[in-house]
GROMACS .gro file of C-alpha atoms in nm:
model
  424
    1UNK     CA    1   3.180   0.377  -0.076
    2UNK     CA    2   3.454   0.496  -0.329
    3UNK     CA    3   3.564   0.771  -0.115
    4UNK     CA    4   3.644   0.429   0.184
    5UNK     CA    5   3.809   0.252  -0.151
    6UNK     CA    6   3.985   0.500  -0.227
    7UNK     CA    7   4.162   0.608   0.107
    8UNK     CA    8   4.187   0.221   0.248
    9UNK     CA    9   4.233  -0.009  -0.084
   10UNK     CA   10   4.579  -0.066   0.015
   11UNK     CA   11   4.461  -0.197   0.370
   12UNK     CA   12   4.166  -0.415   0.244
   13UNK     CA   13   4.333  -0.578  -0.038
   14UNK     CA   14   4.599  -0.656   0.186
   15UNK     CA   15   4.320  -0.805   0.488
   16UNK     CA   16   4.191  -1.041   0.157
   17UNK     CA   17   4.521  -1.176   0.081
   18UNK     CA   18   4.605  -1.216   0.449
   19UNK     CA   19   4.239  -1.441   0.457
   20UNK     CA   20   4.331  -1.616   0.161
   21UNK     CA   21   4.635  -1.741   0.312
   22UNK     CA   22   4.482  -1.809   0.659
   23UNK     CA   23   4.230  -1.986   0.518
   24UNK     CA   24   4.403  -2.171   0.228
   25UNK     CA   25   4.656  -2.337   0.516
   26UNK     CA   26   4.406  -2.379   0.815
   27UNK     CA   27   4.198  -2.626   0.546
   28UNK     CA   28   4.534  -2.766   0.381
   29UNK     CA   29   4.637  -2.900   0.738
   30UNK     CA   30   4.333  -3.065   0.779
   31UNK     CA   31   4.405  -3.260   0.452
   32UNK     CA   32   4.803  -3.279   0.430
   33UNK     CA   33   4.708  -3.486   0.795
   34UNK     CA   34   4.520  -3.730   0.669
   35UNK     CA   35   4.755  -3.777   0.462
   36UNK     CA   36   5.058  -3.815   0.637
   37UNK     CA   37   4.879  -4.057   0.866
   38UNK     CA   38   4.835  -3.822   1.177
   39UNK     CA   39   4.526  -3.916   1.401
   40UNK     CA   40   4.243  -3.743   1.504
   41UNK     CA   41   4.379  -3.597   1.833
   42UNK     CA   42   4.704  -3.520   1.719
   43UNK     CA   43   4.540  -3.318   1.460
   44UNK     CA   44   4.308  -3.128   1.701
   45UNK     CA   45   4.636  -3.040   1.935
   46UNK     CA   46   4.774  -2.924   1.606
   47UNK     CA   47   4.466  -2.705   1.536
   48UNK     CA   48   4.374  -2.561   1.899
   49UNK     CA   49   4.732  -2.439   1.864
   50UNK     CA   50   4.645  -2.130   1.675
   51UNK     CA   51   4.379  -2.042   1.869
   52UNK     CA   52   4.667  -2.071   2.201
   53UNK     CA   53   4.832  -1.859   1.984
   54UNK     CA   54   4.565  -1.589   1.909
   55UNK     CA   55   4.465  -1.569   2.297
   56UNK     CA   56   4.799  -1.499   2.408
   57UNK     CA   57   4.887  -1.233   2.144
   58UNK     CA   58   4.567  -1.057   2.163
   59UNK     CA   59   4.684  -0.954   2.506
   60UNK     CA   60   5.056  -0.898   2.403
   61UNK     CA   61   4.997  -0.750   2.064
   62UNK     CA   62   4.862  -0.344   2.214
   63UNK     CA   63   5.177  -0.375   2.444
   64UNK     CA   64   5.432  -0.426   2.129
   65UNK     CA   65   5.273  -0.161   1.941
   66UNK     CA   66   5.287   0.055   2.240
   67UNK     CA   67   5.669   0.003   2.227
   68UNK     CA   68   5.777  -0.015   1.884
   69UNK     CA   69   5.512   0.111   1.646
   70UNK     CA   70   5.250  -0.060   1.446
   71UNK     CA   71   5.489  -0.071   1.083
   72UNK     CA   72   5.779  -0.269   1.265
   73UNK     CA   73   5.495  -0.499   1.494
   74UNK     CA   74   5.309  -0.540   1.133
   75UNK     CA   75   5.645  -0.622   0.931
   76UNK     CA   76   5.780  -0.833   1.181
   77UNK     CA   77   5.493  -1.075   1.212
   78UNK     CA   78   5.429  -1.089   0.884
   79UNK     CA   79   5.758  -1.194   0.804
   80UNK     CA   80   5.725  -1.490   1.094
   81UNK     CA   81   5.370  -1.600   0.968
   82UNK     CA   82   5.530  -1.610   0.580
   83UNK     CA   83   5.811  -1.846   0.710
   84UNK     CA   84   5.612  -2.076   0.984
   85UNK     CA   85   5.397  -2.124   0.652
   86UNK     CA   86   5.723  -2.303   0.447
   87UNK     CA   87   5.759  -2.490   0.779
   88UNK     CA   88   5.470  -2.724   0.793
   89UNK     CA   89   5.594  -2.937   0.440
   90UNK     CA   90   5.948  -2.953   0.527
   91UNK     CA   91   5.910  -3.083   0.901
   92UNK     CA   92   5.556  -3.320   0.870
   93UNK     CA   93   5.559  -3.373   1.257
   94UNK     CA   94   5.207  -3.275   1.473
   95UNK     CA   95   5.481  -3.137   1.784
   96UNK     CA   96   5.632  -2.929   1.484
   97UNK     CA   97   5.286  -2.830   1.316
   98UNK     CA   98   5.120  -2.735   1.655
   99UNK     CA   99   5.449  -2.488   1.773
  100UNK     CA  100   5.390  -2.350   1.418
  101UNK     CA  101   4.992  -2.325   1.476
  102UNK     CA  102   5.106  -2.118   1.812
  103UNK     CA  103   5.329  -1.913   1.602
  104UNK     CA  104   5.078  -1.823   1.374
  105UNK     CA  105   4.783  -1.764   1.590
  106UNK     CA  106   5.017  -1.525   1.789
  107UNK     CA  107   5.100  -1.348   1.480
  108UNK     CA  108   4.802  -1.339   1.341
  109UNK     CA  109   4.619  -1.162   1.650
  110UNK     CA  110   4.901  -0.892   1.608
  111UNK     CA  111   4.830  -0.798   1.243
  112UNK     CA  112   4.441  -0.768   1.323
  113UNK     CA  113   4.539  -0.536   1.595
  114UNK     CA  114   4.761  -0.330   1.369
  115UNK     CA  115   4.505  -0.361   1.044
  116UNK     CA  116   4.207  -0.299   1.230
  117UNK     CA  117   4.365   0.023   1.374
  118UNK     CA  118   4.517   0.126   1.096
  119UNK     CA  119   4.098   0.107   0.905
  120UNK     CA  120   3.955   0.296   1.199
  121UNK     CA  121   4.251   0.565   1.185
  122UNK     CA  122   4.178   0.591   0.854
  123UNK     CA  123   3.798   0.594   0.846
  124UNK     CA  124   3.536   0.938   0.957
  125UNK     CA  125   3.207   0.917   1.166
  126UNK     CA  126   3.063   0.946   0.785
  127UNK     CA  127   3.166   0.665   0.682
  128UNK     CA  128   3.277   0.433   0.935
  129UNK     CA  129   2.983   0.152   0.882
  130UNK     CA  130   3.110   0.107   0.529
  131UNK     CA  131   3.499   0.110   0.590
  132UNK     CA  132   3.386  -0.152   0.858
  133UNK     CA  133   3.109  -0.359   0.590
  134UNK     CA  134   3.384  -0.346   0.327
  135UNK     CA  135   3.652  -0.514   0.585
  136UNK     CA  136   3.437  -0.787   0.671
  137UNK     CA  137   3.320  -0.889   0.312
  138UNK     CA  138   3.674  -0.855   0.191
  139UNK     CA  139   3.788  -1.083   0.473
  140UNK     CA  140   3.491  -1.341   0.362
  141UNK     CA  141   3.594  -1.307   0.021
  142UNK     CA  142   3.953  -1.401   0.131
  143UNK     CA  143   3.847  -1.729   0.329
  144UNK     CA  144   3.591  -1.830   0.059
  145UNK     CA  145   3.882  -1.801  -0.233
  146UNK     CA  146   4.125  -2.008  -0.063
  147UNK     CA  147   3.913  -2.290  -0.071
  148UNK     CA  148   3.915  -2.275  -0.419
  149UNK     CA  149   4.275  -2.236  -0.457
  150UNK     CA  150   4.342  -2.619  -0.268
  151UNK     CA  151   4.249  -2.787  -0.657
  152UNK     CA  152   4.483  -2.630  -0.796
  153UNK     CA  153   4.803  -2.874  -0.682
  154UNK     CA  154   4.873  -3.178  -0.512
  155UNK     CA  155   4.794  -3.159  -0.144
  156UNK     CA  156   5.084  -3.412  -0.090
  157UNK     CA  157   5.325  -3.172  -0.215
  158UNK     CA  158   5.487  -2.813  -0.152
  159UNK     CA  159   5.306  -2.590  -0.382
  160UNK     CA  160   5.022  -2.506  -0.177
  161UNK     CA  161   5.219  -2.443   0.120
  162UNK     CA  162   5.398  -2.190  -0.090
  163UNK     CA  163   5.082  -2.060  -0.242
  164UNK     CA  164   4.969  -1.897   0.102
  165UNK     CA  165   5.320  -1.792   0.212
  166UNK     CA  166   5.401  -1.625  -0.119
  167UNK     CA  167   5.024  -1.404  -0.092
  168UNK     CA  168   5.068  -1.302   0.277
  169UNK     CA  169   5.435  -1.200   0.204
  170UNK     CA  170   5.259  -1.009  -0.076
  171UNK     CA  171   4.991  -0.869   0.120
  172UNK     CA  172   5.225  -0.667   0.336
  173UNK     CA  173   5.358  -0.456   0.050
  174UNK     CA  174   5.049  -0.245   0.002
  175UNK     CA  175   5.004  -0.190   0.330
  176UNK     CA  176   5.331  -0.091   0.446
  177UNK     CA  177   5.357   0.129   0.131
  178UNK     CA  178   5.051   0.248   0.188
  179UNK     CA  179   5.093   0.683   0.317
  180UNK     CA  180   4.833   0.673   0.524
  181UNK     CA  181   4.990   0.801   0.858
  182UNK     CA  182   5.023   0.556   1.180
  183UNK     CA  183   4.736   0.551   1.403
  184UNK     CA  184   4.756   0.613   1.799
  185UNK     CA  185   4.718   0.327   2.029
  186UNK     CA  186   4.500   0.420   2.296
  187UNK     CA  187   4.490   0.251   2.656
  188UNK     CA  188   4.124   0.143   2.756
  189UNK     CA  189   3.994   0.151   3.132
  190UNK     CA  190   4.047  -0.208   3.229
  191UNK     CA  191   3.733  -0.439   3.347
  192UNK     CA  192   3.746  -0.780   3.525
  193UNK     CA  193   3.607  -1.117   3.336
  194UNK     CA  194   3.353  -1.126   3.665
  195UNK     CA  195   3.271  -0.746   3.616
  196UNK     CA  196   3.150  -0.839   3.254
  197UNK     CA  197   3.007  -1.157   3.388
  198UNK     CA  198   2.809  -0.980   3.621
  199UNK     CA  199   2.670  -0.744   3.363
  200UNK     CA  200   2.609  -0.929   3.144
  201UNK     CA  201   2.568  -1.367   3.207
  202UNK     CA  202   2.440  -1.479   2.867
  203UNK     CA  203   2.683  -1.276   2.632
  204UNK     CA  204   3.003  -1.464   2.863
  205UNK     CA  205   2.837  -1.781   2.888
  206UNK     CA  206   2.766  -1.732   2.492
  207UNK     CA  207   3.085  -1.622   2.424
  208UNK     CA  208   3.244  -1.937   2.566
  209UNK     CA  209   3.034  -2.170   2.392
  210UNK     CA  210   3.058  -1.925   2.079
  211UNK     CA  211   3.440  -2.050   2.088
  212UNK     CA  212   3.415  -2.382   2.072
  213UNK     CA  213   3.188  -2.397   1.789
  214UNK     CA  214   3.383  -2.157   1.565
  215UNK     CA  215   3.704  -2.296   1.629
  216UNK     CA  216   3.562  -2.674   1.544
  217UNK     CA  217   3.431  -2.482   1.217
  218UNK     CA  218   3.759  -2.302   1.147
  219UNK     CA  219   4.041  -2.602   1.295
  220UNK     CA  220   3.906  -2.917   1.207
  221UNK     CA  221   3.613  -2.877   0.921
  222UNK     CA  222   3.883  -3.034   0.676
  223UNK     CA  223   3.986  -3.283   0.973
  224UNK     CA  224   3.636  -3.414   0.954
  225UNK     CA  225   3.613  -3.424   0.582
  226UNK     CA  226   3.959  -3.635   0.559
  227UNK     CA  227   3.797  -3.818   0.806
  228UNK     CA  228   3.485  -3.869   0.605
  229UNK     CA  229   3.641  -3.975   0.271
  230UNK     CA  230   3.529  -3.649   0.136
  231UNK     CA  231   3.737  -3.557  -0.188
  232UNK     CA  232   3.987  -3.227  -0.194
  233UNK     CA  233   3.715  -3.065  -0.395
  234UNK     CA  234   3.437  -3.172  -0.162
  235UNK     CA  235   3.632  -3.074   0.159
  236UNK     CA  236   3.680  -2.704  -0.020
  237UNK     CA  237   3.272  -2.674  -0.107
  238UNK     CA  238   3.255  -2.787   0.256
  239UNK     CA  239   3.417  -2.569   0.406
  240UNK     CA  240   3.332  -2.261   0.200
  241UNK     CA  241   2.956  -2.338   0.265
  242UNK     CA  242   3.011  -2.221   0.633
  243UNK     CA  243   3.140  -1.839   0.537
  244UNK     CA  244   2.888  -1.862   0.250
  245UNK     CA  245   2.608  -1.887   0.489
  246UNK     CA  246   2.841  -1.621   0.746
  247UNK     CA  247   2.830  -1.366   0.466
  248UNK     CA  248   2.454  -1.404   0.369
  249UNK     CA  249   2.265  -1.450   0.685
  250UNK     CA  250   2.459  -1.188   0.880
  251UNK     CA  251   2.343  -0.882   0.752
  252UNK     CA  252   1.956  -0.970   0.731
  253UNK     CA  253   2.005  -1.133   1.095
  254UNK     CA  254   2.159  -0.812   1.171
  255UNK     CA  255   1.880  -0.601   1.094
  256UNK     CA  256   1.617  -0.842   1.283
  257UNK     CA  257   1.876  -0.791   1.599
  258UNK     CA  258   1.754  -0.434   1.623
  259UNK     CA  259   1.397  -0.481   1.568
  260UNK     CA  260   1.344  -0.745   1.861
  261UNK     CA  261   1.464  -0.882   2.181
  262UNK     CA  262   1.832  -0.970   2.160
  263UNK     CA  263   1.765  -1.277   2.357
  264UNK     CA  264   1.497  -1.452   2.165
  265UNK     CA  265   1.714  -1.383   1.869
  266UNK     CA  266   2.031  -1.561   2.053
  267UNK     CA  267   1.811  -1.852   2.127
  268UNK     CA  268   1.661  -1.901   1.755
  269UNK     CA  269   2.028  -1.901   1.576
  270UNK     CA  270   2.187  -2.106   1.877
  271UNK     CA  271   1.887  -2.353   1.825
  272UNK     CA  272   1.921  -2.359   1.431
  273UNK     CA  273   2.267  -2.420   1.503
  274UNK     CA  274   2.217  -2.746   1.685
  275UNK     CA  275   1.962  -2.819   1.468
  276UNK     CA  276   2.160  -2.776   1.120
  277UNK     CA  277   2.439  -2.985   1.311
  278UNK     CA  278   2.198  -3.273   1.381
  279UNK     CA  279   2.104  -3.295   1.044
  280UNK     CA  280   2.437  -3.291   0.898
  281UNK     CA  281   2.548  -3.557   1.197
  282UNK     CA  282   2.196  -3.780   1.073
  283UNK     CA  283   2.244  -3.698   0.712
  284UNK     CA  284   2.557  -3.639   0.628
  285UNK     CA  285   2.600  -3.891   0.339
  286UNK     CA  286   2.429  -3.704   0.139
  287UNK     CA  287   2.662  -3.447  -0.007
  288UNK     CA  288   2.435  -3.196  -0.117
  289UNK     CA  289   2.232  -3.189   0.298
  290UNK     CA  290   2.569  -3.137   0.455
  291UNK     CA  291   2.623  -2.857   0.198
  292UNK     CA  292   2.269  -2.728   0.335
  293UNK     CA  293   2.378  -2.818   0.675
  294UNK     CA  294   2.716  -2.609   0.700
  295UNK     CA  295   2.589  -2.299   0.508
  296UNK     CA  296   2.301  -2.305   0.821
  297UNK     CA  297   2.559  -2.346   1.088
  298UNK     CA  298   2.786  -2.127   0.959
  299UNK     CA  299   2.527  -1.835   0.848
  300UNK     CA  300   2.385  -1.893   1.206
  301UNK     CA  301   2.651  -1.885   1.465
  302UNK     CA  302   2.875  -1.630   1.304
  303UNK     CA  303   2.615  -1.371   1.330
  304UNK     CA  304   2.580  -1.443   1.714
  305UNK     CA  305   2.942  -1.349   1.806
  306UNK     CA  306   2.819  -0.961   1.683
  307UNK     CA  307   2.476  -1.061   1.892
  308UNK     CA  308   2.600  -1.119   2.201
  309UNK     CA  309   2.859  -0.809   2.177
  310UNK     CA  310   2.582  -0.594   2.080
  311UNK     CA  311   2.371  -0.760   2.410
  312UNK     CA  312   2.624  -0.697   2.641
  313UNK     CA  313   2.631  -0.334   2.531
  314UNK     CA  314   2.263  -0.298   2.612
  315UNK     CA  315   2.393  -0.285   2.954
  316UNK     CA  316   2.715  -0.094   2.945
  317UNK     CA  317   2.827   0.261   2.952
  318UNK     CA  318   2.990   0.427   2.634
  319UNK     CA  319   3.321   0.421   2.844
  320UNK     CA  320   3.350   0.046   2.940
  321UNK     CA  321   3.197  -0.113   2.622
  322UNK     CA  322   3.602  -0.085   2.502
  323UNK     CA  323   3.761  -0.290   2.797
  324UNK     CA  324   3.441  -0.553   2.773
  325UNK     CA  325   3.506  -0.625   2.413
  326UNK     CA  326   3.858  -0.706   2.494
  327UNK     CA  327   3.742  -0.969   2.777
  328UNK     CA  328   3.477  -1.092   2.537
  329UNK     CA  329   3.703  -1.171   2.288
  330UNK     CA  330   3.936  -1.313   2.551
  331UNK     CA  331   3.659  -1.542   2.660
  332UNK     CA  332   3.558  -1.631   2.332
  333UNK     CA  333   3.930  -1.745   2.293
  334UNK     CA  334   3.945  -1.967   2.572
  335UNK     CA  335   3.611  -2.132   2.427
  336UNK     CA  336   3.801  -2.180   2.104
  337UNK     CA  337   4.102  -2.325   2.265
  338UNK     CA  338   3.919  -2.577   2.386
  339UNK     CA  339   3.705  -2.621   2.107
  340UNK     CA  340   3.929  -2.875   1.876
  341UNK     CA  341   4.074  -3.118   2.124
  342UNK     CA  342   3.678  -3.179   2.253
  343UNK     CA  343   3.590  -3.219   1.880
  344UNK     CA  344   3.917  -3.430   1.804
  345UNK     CA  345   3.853  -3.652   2.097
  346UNK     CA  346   3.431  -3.715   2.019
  347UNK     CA  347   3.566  -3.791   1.658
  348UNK     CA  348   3.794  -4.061   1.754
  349UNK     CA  349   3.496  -4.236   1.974
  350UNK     CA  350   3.249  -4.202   1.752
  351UNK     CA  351   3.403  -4.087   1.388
  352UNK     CA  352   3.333  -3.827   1.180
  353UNK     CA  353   2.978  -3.769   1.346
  354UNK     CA  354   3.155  -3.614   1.629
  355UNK     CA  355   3.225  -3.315   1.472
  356UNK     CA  356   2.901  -3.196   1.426
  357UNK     CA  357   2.757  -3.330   1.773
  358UNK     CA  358   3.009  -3.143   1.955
  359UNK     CA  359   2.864  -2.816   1.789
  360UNK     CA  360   2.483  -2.979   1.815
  361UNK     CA  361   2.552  -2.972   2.209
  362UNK     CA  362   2.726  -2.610   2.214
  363UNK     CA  363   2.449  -2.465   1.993
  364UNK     CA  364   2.161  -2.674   2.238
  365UNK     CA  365   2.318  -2.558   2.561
  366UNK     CA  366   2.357  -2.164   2.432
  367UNK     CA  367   1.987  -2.198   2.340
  368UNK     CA  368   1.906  -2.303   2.686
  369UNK     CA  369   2.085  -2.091   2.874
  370UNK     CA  370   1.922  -1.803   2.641
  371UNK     CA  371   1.572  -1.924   2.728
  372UNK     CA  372   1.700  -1.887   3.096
  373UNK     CA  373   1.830  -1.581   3.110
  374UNK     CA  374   1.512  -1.442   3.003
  375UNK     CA  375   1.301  -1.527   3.269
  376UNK     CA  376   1.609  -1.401   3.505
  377UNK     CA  377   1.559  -1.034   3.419
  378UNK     CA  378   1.335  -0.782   3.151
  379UNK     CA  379   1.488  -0.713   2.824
  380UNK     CA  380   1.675  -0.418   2.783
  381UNK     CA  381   1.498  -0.053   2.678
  382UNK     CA  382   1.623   0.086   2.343
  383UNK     CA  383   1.890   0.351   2.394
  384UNK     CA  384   2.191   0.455   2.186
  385UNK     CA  385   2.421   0.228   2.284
  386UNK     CA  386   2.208  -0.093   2.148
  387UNK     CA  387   2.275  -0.086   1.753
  388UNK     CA  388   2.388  -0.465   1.609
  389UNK     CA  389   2.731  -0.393   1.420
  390UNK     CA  390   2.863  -0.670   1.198
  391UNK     CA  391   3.180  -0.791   1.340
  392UNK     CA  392   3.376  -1.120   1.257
  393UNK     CA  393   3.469  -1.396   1.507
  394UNK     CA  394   3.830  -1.344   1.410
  395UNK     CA  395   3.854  -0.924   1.501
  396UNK     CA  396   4.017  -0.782   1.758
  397UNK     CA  397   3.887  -0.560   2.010
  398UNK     CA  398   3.995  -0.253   1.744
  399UNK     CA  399   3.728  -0.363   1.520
  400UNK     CA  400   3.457  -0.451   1.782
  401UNK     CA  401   3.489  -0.122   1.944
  402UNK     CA  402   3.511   0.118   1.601
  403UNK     CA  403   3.195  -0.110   1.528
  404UNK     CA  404   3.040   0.013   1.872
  405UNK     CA  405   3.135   0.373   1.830
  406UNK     CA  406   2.982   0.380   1.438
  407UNK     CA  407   2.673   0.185   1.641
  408UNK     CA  408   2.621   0.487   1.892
  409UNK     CA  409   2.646   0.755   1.619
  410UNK     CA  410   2.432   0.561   1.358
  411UNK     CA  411   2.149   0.523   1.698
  412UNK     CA  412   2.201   0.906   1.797
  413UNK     CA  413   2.169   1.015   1.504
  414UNK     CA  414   1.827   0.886   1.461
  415UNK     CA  415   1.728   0.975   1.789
  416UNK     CA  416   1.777   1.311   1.697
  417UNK     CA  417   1.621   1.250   1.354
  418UNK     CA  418   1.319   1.127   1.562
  419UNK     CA  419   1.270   1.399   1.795
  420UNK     CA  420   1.318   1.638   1.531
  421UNK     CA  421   1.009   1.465   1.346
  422UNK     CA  422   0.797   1.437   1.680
  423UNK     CA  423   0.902   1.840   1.739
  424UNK     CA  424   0.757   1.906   1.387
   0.00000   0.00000   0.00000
């Protein structure tokens, strides 16, 4: 673990300050528009914009490091996300918000890319799984601190859009300093949305649905607690119960991945999600059971966007897994695209409630089509290439796929370890 801190410090404290900022101004939005009188669906445009954003530049973002190098890609959208930040106070429009939502989704998806690449450059067989654990704390740690950091000034004012501008222009500075030498760029062997689909129905299907209830969690979480009369302290507990319940459940749910069928797992957390959103949608006055509520959602659903990677690769070869995580995560995007202007419009028909029905019926319908699937075919037989990873809903393919590869060494290696015991 210190020899990971010690070649990749640079990159990881940068990733927390980048998550501190992200997360500090995806919340703030939700409250500066209450504020400024926007309504529900003008708010959900404005958050579905970043998630536009990400989809498009995920697919752009390989082809501009490709042709101008991961330090000028990295320095140049860094710079853009810094300034679309200083935007949002000076121009209080939703048309102006939601172009600077698309801005920094875009930009955003390109310094994941060039981060993520830069940690599995960096990063040996030996210690992959931690460089990889570490990343993923660091980038809870990140969204869980910004929530804090929204008492510290007036919402109604400029500080805390300067706050989050001022730490991701900050962020860059180790990084770019940083002498760890550029990583290549690899092309992957391309694979069609209906080749994946056909391998594997219930980790697209998931994946879909998987995007819609993340991006409600991540876009309009504050929207729903301006909308409830929570208080700016109450909307930041809120919202840092979800990643709370991310960073604890994952790892445990993790483990339990490996030890049963994939499927029956899928269906348990996509029913406790529905179930932890029906309380909070029954319940919800009471402050301390939607507390309960979002840690469940959140600590539940997160973990199924590694679950339904790692199901997928059940079926796959070593050589495709690559190209599928890109057209997971592209699938998962449209799901989120769609995911706040659904939420935004069952909020403004039925209030605040909304919010948390619209993930009751993603997390009901995943759990259904899970119980489906699994009369449709047997489960899969352990191999090597079925090891749960821990990957957030925000990574890139760079991340899912050094996951997978640390998955197949981790698996091989006990294979080995096994037949050396049985041979003894």
């Amino acid at each position: 673990m210190i020899k990971v801190l010690s070649g990749a410090w640079a990159l990881l404290f940068g990733m927390m300050l980048l998550q501190v900022g992200n997360g500090m101004q995806g919340t703030l939005l939700g409250i500066r528009g209450e504020i400024e009188g926007f309504s529900t669906f003008e708010m959900s445009l404005v958050m579905s914009g970043y998630f536009v954003g990400f989809l498009f530049g995920s697919r752009m973002a390989p082809e501009m490091i490709r042709r101008v190098g991961h330090v000028r890609v990295f320095a140049a959208l860094g710079s853009m996300i810094s300034s679309a930040m200083l935007l949002y106070p000076t121009w209080t429009d939703p048309w102006a918000w939601g172009a600077a939502r698309i801005l920094i989704g875009f930009c955003f998806s390109g310094v994941y890319v060039t981060a993520e690449s830069w940690l599995n450059n960096s990063a040996s067989n030996e210690n992959r799984g931690k460089a990889l654990s570490l990343y993923m704390i660091v980038q809870m740690i990140g969204i869980v601190s910004a929530q804090a950091l929204l008492i510290v000034a007036d919402p109604g004012g400029f500080v805390l859009f300067i706050i989050p501008s001022v730490l991701i222009s900050i962020s860059f500075a180790p990084i770019l300093l940083s002498i760890s030498p550029t990583p290549a760029f690899d092309r992957t062997k391309p694979m069609t949305l209906m080749q994946i689909y056909h391998t594997s129905p219930l980790g697209c299907v998931g994946m879909f649905l998987l995007g819609g209830v993340f991006s409600a969690q991540f876009g309009m979480a504050a929207v729903y607690g301006g909308k409830a009369a929570l208080s700016v302290g109450e909307i930041s507990a809120f919202v840092s119960s979800f990643y709370i319940g991310a960073l604890i459940i994952q790892y445990p749910l993790g483990w339990l991945s490996d030890k049963v069928d994939r499927r029956l797992l899928i269906l348990i957390a996509s029913a406790g999600v529905a179930f932890g959103a029906l309380v909070a949608m029954l319940f919800g006055t009471f402050f301390w059971v939607l507390l309960a509520a979002a840690f469940v959602v959140g600590g539940l659903s997160n973990p199924l966007y590694s679950l339904l990677i790692a199901y997928t690769n059940d079926y796959l070869e070593h050589e495709d897994m690559a190209a599928a995580a890109g057209g997971l995560i592209f699938i998962n995007g449209l799901g989120a695209v769609a995911g706040p202007l659904i939420t935004g419009w069952m909020m403004g028909v039925m209030g605040p409630r909304g919010f948390f029905l619209y993930i009751a019926i993603l997390g009901a319908a995943m759990a259904a089509y899970a119980a489906y699937r699994m009369t449709q075919r047997k489960a899969p037989t352990v191999d090597p290439t079925d090891t749960y990873t821990t990957v957030m809903p925000s990574s890139s393919p760079v991340a899912v796929t050094m996951a997978q590869e640390y998955a197949i060494d981790i698996a091989q290696e006990e294979e080995e370890a096994d037949a050396r015991a049985a041979e003894a």
